[in-house]
Tab-separated table of C-alpha atoms in Angstrom:
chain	number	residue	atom	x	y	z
A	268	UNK	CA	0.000	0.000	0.000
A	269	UNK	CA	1.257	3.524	-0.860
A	270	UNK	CA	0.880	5.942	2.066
A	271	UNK	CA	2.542	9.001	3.117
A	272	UNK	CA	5.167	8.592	5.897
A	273	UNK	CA	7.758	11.745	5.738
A	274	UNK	CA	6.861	12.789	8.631
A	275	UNK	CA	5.770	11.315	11.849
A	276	UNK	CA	1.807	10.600	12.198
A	277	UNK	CA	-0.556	11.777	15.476
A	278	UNK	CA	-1.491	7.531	16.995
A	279	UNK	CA	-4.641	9.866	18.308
A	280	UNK	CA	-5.576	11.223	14.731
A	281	UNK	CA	-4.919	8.216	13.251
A	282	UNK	CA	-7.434	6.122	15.113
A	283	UNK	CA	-9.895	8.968	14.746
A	284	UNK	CA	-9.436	9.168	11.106
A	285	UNK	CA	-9.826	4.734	11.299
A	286	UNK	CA	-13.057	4.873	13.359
A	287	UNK	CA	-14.585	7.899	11.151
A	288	UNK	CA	-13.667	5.974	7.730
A	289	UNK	CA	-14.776	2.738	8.626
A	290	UNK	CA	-17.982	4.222	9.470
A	291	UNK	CA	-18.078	6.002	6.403
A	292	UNK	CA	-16.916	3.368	4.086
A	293	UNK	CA	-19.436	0.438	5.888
A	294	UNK	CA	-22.555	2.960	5.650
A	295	UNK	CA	-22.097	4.676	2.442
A	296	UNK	CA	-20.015	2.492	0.652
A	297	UNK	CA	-16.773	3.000	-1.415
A	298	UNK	CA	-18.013	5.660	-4.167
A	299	UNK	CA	-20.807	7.975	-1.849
A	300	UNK	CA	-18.068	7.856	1.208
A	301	UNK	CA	-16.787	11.450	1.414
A	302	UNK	CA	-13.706	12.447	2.633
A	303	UNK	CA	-15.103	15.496	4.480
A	304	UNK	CA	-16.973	13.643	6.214
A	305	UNK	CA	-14.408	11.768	7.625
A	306	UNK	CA	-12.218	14.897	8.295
A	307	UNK	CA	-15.590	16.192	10.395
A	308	UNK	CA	-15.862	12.659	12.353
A	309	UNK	CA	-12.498	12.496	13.056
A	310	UNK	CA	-12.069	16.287	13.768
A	311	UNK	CA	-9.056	16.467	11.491
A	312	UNK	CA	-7.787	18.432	8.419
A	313	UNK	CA	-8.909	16.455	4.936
A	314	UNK	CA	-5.773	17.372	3.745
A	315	UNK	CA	-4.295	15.397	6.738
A	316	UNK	CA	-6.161	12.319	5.769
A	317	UNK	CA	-4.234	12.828	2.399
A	318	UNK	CA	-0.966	13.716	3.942
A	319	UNK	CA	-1.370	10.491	5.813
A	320	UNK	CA	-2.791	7.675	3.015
A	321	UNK	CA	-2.115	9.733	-0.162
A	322	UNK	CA	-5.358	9.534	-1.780
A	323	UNK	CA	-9.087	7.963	-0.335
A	324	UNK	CA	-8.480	4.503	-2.120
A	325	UNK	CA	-5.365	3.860	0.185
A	326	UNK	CA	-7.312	4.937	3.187
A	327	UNK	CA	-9.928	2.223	1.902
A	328	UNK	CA	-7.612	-0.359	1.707
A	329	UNK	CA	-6.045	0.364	5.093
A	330	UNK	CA	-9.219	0.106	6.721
A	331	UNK	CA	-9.999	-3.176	5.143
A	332	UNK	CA	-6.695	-4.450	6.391
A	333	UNK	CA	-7.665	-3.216	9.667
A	334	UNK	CA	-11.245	-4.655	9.491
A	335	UNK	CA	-9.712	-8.162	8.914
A	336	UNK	CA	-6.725	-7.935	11.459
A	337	UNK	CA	-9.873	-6.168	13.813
A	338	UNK	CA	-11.718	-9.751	13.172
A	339	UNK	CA	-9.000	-12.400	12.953
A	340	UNK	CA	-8.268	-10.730	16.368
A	341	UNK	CA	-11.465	-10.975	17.951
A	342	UNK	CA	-12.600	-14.573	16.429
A	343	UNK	CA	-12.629	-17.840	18.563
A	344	UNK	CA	-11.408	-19.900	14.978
A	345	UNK	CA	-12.257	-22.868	17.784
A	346	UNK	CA	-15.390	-22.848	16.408
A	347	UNK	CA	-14.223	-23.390	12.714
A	348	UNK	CA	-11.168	-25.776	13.692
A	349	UNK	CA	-13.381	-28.758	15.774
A	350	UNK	CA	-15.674	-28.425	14.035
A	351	UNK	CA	-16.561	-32.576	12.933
A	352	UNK	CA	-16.515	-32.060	8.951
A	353	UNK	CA	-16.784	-29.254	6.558
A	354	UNK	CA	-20.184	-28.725	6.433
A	355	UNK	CA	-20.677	-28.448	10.042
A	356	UNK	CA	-17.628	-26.193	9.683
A	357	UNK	CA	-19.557	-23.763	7.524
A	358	UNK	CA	-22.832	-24.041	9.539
A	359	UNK	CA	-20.880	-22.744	12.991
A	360	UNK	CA	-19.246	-20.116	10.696
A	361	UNK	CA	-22.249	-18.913	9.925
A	362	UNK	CA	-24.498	-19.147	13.332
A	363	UNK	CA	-20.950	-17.483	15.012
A	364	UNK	CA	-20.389	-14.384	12.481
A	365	UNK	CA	-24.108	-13.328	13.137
A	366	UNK	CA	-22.950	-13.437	16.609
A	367	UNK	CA	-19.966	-11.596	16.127
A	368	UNK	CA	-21.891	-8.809	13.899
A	369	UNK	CA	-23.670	-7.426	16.852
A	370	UNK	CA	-20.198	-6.232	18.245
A	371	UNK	CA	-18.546	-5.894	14.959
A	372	UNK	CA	-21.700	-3.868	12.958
A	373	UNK	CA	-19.417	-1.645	11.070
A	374	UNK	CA	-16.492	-4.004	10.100
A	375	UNK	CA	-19.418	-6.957	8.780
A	376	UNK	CA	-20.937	-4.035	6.828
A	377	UNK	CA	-17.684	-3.272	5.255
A	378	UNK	CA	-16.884	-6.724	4.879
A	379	UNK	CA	-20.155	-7.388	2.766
A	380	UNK	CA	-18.796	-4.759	0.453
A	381	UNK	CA	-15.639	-5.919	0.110
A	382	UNK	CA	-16.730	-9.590	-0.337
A	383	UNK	CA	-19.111	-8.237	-3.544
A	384	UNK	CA	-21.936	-5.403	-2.895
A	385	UNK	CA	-20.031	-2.953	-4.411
A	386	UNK	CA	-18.672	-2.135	-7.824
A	387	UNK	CA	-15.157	-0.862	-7.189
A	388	UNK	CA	-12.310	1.008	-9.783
A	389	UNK	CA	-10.737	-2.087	-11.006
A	390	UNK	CA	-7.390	-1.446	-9.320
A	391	UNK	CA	-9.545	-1.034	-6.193
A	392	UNK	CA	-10.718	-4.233	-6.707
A	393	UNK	CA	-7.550	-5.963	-7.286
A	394	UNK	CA	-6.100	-4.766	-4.224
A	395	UNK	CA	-9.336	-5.857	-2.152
A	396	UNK	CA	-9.218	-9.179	-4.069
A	397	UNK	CA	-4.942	-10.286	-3.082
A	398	UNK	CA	-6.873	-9.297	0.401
A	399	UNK	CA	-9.661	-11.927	0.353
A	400	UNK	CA	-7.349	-14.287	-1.530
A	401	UNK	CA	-4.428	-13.860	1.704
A	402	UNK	CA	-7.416	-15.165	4.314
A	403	UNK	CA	-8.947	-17.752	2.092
A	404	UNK	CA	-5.498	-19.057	2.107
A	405	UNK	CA	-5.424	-18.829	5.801
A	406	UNK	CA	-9.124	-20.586	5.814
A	407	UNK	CA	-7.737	-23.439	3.742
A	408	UNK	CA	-4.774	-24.300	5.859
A	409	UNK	CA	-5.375	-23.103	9.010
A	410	UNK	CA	-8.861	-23.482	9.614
A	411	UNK	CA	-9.310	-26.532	7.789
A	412	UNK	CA	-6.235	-28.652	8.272
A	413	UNK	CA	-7.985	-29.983	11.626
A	414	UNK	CA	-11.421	-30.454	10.413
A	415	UNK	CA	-9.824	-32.644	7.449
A	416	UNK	CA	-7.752	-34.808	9.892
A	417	UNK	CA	-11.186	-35.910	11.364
A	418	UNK	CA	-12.383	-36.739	8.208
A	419	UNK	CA	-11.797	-40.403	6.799
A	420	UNK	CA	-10.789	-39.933	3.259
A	421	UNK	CA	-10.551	-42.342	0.397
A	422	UNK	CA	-6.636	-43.373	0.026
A	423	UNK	CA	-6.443	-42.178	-3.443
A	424	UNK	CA	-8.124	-38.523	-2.926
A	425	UNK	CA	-5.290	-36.426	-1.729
A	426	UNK	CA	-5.975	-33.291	0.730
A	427	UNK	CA	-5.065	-30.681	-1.470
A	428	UNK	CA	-7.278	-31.809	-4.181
A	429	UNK	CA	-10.366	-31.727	-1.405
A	430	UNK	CA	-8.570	-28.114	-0.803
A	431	UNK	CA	-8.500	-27.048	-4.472
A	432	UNK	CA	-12.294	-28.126	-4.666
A	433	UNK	CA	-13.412	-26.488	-2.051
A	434	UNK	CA	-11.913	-23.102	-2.841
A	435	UNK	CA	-13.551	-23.676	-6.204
A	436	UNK	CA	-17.101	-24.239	-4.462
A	437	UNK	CA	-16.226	-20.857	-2.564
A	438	UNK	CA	-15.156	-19.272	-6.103
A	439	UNK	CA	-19.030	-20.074	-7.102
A	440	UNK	CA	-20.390	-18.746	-4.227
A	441	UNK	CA	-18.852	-15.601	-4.564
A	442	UNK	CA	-20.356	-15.516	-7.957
A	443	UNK	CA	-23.546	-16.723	-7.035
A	444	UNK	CA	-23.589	-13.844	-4.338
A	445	UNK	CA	-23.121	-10.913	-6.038
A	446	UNK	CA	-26.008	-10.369	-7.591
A	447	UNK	CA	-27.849	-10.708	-4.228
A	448	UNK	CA	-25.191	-8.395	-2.975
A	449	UNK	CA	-25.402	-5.994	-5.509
A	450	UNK	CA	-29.386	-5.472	-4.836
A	451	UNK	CA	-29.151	-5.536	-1.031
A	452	UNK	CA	-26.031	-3.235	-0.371
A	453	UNK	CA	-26.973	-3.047	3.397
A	454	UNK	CA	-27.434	-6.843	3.785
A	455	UNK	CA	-26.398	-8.708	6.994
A	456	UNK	CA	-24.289	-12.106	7.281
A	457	UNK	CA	-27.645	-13.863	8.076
A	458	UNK	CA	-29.573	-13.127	5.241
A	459	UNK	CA	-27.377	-15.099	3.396
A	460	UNK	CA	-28.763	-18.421	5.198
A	461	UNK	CA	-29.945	-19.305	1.725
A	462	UNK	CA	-26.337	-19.108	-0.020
A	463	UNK	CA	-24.751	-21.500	3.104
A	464	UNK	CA	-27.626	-23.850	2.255
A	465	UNK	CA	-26.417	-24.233	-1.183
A	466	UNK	CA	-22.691	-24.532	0.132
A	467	UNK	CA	-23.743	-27.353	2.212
A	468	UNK	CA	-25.423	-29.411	-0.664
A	469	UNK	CA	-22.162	-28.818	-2.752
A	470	UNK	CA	-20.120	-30.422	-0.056
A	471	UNK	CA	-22.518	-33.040	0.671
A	472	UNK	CA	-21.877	-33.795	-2.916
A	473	UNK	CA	-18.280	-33.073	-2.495
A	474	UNK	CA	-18.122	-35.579	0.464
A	475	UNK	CA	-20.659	-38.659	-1.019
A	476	UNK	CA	-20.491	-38.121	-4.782
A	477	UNK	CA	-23.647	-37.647	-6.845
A	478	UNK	CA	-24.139	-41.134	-8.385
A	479	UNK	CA	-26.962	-43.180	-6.395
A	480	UNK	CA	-25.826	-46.425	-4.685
A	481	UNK	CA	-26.361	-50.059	-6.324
């Protein structure tokens, strides 16, 4: 990330300017967010939010890093790790995030943009993507190393092809979400009960195979 760092930054300001953007950028979204807003909210300058981050993309992408550090942080990944199999896995996922929202209200809502409910300049968007790809890539090792270990696999399927399958099921869902994101901006991690019921029937097929037994 390019930011400005010539000269030493306020820690106070800084956190202002983080708690005023994220609110910005969760409720208004990438494009309506104004930067004298934030300046107002954070009591700042604007042109100290630009000395700081260089331009208002930067400052997005900073407080999407923060968002994610901000969760990762706060998450008991207990719930993800014992989980039995992977779609049990994904069911506690989801029953624990609409937990966490009620704490977390502003990062989910940002999160929801970043994940798809917002069209974003393109090298926006590939910034925010190497983001998402960085913790799916802690998801598949981290999270799910344990969960497969429980699982009794067939000796000839190796783990990282169940791994390469799965992040191609996720792949779809992202697809098959942003349409639904794109109409509901302001949507919450439960309304998408529907979109982890179609992740569970592509790993039950995943896990049993589609053919019908003899």
């Amino acid at each position: 990330m390019t930011e400005t760092t010539e000269t030493p930054r306020n820690p106070e300001k800084v956190v202002r300017i983080e708690a005023a953007a994220l609110h910005e950028f969760a409720t208004q979204g990438f494009h309506q967010a104004k930067t004298d807003v934030i300046a107002r909210e954070a009591q700042v300058s604007k042109g100290l939010i630009f000395h700081y981050f260089g331009s208002k993309a930067n400052l997005y992408v900073h407080v999407a890093e923060l968002v994610f550090t901000r969760l990762n942080a706060a998450a008991d990944f207990s719930v993800w790790r014992d989980a039995p199999d992977l779609k049990a896995m994904i069911r506690r996922a989801l029953e624990y995030k609409i937990k966490m929202q009620v704490d977390f209200k502003d990062e989910f809502a940002l999160g929801m943009n970043l994940w798809g409910g917002e069209r974003m300049p393109a090298d926006l968007a590939a910034r925010v993507h190497k983001l998402f790809e960085s913790e799916m890539t802690f998801a598949q090792t981290d999270l799910m190393t344990p969960v497969l270990a429980r699982m009794r696999m067939r000796p000839d399927v190796s783990e990282q092809t169940v791994r390469e399958l799965f992040s191609m099921i996720t792949n779809l869902i992202e697809v098959k979400a942003r349409p639904f994101l794109d109409a509901h901006p302001n949507a919450k991690v439960g309304e998408l009960e529907w979109l982890v019921d179609d992740v569970l029937k592509y790993l039950d097929v995943l896990e049993h195979g589609f053919l019908a037994e003899e």
